[in-house]
Coordinates of C-alpha atoms and ligand atoms in Angstrom, one line a residue:
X1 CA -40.1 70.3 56.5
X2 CA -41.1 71.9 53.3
X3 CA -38.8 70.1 50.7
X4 CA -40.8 71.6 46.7
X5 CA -40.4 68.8 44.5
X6 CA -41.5 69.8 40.4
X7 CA -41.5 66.5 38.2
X8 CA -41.7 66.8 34.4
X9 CA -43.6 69.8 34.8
X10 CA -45.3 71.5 31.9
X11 CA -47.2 74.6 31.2
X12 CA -49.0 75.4 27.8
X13 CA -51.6 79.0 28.0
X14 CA -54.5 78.3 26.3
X15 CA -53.3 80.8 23.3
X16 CA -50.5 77.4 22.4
X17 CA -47.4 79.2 24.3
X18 CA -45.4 76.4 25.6
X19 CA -43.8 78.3 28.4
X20 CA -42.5 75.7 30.7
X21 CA -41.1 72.5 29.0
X22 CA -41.8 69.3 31.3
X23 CA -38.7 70.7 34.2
X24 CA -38.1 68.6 36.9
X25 CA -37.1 70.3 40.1
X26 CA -35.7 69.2 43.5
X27 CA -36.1 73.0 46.3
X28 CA -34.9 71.6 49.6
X29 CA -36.3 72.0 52.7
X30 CA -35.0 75.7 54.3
X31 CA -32.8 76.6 51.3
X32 CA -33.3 79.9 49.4
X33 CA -33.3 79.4 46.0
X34 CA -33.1 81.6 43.1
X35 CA -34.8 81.4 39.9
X36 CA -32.8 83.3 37.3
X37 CA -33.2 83.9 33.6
X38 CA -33.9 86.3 30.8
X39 CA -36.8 87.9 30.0
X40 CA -39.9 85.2 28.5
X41 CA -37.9 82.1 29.9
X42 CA -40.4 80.8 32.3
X43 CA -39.3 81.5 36.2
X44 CA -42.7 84.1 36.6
X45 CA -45.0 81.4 35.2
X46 CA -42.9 78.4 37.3
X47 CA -43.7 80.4 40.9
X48 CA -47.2 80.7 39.8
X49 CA -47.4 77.2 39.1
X50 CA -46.0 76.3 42.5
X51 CA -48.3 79.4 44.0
X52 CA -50.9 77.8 42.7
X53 CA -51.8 80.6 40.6
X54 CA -51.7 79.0 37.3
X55 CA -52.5 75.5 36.3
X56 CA -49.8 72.7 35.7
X57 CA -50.8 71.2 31.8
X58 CA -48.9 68.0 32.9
X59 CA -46.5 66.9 36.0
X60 CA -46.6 67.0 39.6
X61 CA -45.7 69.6 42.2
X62 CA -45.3 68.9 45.7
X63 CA -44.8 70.5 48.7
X64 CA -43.8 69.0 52.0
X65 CA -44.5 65.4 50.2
X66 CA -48.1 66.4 49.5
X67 CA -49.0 66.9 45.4
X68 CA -50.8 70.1 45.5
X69 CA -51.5 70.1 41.7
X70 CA -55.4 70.0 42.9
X71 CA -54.9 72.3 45.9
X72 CA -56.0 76.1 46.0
X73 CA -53.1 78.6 46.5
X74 CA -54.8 79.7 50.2
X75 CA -54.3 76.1 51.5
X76 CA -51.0 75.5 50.1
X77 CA -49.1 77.3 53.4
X78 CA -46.9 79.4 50.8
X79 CA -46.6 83.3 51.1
X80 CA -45.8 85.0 47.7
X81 CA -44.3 88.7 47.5
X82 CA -44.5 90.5 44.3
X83 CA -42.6 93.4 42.7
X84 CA -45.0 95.6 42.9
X85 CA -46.1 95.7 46.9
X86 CA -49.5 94.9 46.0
X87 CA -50.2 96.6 49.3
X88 CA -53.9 98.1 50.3
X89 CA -53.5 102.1 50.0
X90 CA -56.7 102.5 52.3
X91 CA -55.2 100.8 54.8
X92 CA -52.6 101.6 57.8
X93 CA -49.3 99.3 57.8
X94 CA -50.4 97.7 60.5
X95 CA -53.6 97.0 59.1
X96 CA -52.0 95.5 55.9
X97 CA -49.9 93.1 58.0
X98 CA -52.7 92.4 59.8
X99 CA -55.2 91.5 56.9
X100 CA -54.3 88.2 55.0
X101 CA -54.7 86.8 59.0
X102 CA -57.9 88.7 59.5
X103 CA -59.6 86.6 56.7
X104 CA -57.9 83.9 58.1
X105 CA -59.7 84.2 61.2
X106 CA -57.2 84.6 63.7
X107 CA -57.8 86.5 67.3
X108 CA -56.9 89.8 67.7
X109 CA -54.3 88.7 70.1
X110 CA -52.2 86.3 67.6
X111 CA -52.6 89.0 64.8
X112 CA -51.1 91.6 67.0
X113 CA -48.1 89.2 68.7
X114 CA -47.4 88.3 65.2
X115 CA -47.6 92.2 63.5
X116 CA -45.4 93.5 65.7
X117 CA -42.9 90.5 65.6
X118 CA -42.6 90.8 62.3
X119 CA -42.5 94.3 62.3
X120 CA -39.4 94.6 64.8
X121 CA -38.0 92.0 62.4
X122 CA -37.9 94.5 59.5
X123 CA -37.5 97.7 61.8
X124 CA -41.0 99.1 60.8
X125 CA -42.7 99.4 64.3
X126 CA -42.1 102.9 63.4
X127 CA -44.6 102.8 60.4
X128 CA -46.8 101.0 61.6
X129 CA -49.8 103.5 62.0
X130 CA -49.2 105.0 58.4
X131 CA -50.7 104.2 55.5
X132 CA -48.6 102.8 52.4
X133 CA -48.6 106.7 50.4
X134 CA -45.6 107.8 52.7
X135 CA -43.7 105.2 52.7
X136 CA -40.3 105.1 50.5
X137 CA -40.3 102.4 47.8
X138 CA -38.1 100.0 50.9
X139 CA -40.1 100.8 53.2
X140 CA -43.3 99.6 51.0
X141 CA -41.2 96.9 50.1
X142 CA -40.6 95.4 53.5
X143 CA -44.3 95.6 54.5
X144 CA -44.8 93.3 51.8
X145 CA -42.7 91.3 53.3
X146 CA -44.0 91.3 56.4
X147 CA -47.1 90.8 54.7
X148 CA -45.8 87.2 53.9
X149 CA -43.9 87.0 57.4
X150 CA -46.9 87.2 59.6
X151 CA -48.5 84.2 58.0
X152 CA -45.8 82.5 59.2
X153 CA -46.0 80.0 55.7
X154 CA -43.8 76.8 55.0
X155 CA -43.0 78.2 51.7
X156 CA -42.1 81.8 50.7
X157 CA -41.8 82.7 46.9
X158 CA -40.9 86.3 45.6
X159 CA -41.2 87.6 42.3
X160 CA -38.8 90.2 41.4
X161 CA -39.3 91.9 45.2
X162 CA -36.8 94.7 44.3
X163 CA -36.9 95.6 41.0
X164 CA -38.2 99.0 41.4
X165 CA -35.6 99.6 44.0
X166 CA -33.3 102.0 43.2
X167 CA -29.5 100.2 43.1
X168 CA -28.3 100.9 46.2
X169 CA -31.8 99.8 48.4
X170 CA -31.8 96.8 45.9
X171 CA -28.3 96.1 47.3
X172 CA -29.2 96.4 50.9
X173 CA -32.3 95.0 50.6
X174 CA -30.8 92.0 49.1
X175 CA -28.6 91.4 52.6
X176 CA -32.0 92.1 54.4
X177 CA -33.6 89.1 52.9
X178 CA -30.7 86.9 53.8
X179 CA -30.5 88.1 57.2
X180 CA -34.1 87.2 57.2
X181 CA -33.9 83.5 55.3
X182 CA -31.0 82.7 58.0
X183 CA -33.0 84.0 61.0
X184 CA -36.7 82.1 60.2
X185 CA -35.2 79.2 58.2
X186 CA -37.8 78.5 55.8
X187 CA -37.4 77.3 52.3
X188 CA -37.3 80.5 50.1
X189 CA -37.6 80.6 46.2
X190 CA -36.8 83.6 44.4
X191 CA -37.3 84.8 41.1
X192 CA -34.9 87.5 39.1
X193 CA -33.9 88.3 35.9
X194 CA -30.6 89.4 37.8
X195 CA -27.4 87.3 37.9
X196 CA -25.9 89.2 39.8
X197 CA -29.3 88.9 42.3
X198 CA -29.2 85.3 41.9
X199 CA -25.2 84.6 42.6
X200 CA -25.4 86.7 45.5
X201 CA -28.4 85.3 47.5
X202 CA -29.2 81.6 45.9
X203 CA -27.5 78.7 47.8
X204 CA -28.5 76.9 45.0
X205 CA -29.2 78.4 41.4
X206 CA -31.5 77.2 38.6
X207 CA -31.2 78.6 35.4
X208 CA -34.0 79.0 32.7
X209 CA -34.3 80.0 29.4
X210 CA -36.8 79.1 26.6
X211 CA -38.8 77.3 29.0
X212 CA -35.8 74.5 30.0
X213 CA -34.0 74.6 32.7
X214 CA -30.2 74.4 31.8
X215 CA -28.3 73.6 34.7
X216 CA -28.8 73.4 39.0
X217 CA -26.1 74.2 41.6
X218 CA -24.7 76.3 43.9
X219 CA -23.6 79.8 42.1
X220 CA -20.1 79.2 42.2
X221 CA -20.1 75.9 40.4
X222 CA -22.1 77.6 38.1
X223 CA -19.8 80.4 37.5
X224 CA -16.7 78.3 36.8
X225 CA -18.3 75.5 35.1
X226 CA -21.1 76.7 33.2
X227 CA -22.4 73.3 31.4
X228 CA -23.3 75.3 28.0
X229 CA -22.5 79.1 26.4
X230 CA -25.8 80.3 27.2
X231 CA -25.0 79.3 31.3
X232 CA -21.3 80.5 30.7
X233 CA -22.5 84.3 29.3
X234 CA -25.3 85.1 30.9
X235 CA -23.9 84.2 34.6
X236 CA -20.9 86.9 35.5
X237 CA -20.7 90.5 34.6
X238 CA -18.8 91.7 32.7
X239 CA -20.1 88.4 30.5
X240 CA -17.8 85.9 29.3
X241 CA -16.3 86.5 26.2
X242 CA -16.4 84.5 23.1
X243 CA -14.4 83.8 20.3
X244 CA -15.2 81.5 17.6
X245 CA -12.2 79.4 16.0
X246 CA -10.7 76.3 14.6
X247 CA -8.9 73.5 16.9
X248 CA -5.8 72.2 15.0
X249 CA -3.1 70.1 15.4
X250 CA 0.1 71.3 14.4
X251 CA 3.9 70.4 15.3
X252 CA 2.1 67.4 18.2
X253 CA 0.6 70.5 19.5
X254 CA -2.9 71.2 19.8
X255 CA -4.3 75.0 19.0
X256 CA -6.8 76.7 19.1
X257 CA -6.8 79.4 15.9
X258 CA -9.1 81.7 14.4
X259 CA -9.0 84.3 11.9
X260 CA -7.8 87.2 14.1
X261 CA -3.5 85.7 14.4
X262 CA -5.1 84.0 16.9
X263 CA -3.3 80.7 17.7
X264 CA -3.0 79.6 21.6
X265 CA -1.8 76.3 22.4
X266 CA -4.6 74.0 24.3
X267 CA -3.9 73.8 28.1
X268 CA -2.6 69.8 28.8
X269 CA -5.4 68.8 30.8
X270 CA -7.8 70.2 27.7
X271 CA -6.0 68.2 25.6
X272 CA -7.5 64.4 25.8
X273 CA -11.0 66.5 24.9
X274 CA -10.5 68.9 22.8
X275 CA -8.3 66.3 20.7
X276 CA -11.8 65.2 19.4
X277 CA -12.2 68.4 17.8
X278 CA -9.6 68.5 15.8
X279 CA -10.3 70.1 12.3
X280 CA -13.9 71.4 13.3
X281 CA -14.8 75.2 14.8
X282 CA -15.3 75.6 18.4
X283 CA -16.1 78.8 20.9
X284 CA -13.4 79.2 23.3
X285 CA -14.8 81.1 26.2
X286 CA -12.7 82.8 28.7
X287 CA -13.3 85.2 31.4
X288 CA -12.1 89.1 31.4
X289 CA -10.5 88.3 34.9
X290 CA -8.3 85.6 33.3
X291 CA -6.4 88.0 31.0
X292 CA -3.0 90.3 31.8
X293 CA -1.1 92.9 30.1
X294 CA 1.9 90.8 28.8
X295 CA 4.9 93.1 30.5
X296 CA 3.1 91.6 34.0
X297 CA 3.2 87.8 33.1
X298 CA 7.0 87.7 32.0
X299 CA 7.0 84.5 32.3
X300 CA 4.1 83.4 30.2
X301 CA 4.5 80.8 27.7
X302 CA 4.5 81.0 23.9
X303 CA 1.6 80.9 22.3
X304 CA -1.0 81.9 25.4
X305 CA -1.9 85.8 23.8
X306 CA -3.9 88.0 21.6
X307 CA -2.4 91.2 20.1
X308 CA -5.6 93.6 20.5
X309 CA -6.2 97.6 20.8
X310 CA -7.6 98.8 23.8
X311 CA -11.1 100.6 22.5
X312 CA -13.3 101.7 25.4
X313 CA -11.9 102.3 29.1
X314 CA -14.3 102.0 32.0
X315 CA -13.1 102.7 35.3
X316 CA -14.9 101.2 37.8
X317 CA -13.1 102.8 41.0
X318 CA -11.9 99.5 42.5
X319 CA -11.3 98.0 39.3
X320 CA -11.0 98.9 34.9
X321 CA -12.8 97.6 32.3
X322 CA -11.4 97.8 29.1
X323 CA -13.4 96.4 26.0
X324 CA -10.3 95.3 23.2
X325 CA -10.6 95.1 19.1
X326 CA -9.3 92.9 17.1
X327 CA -9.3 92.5 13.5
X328 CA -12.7 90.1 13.8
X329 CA -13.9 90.4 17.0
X330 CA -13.5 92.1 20.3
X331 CA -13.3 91.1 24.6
X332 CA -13.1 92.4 28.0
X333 CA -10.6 92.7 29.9
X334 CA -10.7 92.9 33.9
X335 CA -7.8 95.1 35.6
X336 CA -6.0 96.6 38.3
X337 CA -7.6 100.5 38.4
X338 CA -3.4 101.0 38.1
X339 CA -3.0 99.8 34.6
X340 CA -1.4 102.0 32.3
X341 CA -3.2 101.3 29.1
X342 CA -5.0 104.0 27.0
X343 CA -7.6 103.8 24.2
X344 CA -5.8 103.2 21.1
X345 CA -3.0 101.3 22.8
X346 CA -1.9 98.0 20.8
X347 CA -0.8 95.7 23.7
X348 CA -0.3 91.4 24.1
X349 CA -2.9 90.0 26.0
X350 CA -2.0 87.1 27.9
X351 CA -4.5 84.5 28.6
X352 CA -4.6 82.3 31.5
X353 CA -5.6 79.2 29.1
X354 CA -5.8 76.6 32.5
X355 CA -9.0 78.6 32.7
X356 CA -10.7 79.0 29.5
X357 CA -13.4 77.3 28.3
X358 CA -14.4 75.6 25.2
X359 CA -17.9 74.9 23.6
X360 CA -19.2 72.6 21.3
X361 CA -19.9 75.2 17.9
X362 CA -23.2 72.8 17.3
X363 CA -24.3 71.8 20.5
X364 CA -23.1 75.0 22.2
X365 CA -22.4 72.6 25.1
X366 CA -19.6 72.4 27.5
X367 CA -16.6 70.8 26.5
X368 CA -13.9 71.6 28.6
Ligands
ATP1 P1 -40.2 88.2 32.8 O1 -38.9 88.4 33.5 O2 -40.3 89.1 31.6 O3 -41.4 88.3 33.6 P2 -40.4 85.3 32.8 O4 -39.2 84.5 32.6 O5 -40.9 85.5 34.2 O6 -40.2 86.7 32.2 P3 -43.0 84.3 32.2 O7 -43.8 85.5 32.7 O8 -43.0 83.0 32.9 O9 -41.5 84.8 31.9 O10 -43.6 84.1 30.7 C1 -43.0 83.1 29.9 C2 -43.6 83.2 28.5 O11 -45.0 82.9 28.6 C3 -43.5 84.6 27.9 O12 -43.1 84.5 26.6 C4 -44.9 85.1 28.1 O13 -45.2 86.0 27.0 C5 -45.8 83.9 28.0 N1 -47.0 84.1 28.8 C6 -47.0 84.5 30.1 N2 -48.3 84.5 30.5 C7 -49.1 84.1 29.5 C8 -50.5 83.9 29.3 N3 -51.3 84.2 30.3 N4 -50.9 83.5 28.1 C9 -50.0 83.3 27.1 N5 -48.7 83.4 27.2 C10 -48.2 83.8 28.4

């Protein structure tokens, strides 16, 4: 049982940099959790607190129901992985496996048992009479790993493990570290700068930026209902788009209009909300998946589209990109690799308005 518990934790350096703004945070027991935000927001500095390798200014963080605010990082049974391997270049792989339990004490006979277990684990028995120079950048990477494996901790926390992975080891190293998480069940947390890192491997998702955390869930909750922009644009890729616009009430209908002949009519079950707004500006959000090329959506109602010219084609092999312009402003679009559009091609783009999403133009929070 090794349930991390953060409580109006905050973190100010000694040059005045408030980096973490009193978060309260709930990691469960076994579940991997990811981290995620841009660059500055805090995650780096919110593992180190829970590491122990930086001080809290004010809160509490437990582990396993014990506050460990006064507790050194060595007696905290957590094992930390960084992005750069951090491994001994003097010593053999084995011998780097082996260390962190040599200082520990350990017989000979546990350090072995528990080298090689962990090393079948990550399939690098093979390796384990080198030393660190020949090893690929994986390789390296997963004797970090198992670096943190052997100890056998209650806690594991990695901090940007594969960024200096090239794409496709990032990509299969990313299913590694599940199969691992679901095979020794221990409560992971994981930092990235990566959404598409963090919606792949967290079960549960905090977001960060500025030193706040803005919302907590499982990723897909947080891709379809992103409580504020920042959530909504910075989770999914391509990002959301954005348009900024007035609502208005025209005819007993409700619209949403901006300056580009933009005017698409407010989806019913928006309607009791975004009533409020009536008169004042407001983002509308909407995702490049939930647009069409008119001539496929015959039946689409009056009202739900955006005359725009296709600008920049990206095809993606399984899927197209297309980035549109409009008079103001511009989106993505999300197709069928089959779509006959071209750049320079004025077309009606449908929008699947049961799906959109509006923000508050002040608050930049969720409305609908
Ligand atoms: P990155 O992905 O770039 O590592 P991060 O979200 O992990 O970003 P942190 O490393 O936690 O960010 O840093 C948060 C903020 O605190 C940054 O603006 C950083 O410059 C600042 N910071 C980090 N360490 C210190 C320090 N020792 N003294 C002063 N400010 C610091």
């Amino acid at each position: 049982m090794a349930e991390v518990v953060l409580k109006q934790v905050d973190k100010i350096y000694e040059n005045g940099f408030h980096a973490v703004k009193k978060i309260d945070l709930v990691i469960p027991d076994k579940q991997f959790t990811v981290i995620v935000g841009p660059s500055g927001c805090g995650k780096t500095t919110t593992l180190r607190m829970i590491a122990g390798l930086e001080t809290v200014s004010s809160g509490e963080i437990s582990i396993d129901g014990k506050v460990v605010n006064d507790i050194s990082p060595k007696d905290r049974d957590i094992a930390m992985v960084f992005q750069n391997y951090a491994l001994y270049p003097h010593m053999t792989v084995y011998e780097n496996m082996a260390f962190g339990l040599k200082m520990r004490k350990y017989k000979n006979t546990e350090i072995k048992e528990r080298v090689n277990e962990a090393a079948e684990i990550l399939d690098i028995t093979k390796y384990l009479d080198k030393k660190p120079k020949v090893l690929s950048g994986g390789q390296r990477q997963r004797v970090a790993v198992g670096r943190a494996i052997v100890r056998k901790p209650n806690v594991f926390l990695f901090d940007e493990p594969l960024s200096n992975l090239d794409a496709k080891l990032r990509v299969q190293m990313r299913a590694e570290l599940q199969k691992l998480h679901n095979k020794l069940q221990t409560t992971m947390i994981y930092v990235t700068h990566d959404q598409m890192e963090a919606m792949t491997m967290g079960e549960q998702i905090v977001i960060m930026k500025d030193g706040i955390i803005h919302q907590i869930c499982d990723p897909i909750v947080m891709y379809n209902q992103p409580v504020n922009k920042f959530v909504a644009g910075f989770i999914g890729s391509p990002s959301m788009n954005f348009i900024t616009g007035t609502i208005k009430n025209r005819d007993n209908s409700l619209f949403f209009t901006s300056g580009d002949n933009v005017n698409l009519i407010i989806f019913k079950d928006h309607i009791p909300e975004m009533e409020k707004y009536a008169g004042k500006e407001v983002f509308l959000g909407f995702r490049p998946e939930n647009v069409d090329d008119k001539i496929f959506v015959p039946d689409a109602k009056p009202f739900t589209s955006i005359k725009a010219t296709a600008d920049v084609i990206e095809p993606m092999g399984s899927e197209i990109y297309i980035y549109f312009k409009t008079a103001h402003t511009g989106f993505t679009g999300r197709f069928d690799p089959r779509i006959k559009i071209k750049s320079g091609d004025t077309i009606e783009i449908i929008l699947d308005m049961e799906h959109v999403h509006f923000f508050d133009k002040e608050t930049e929070k969720k409305i609908v």
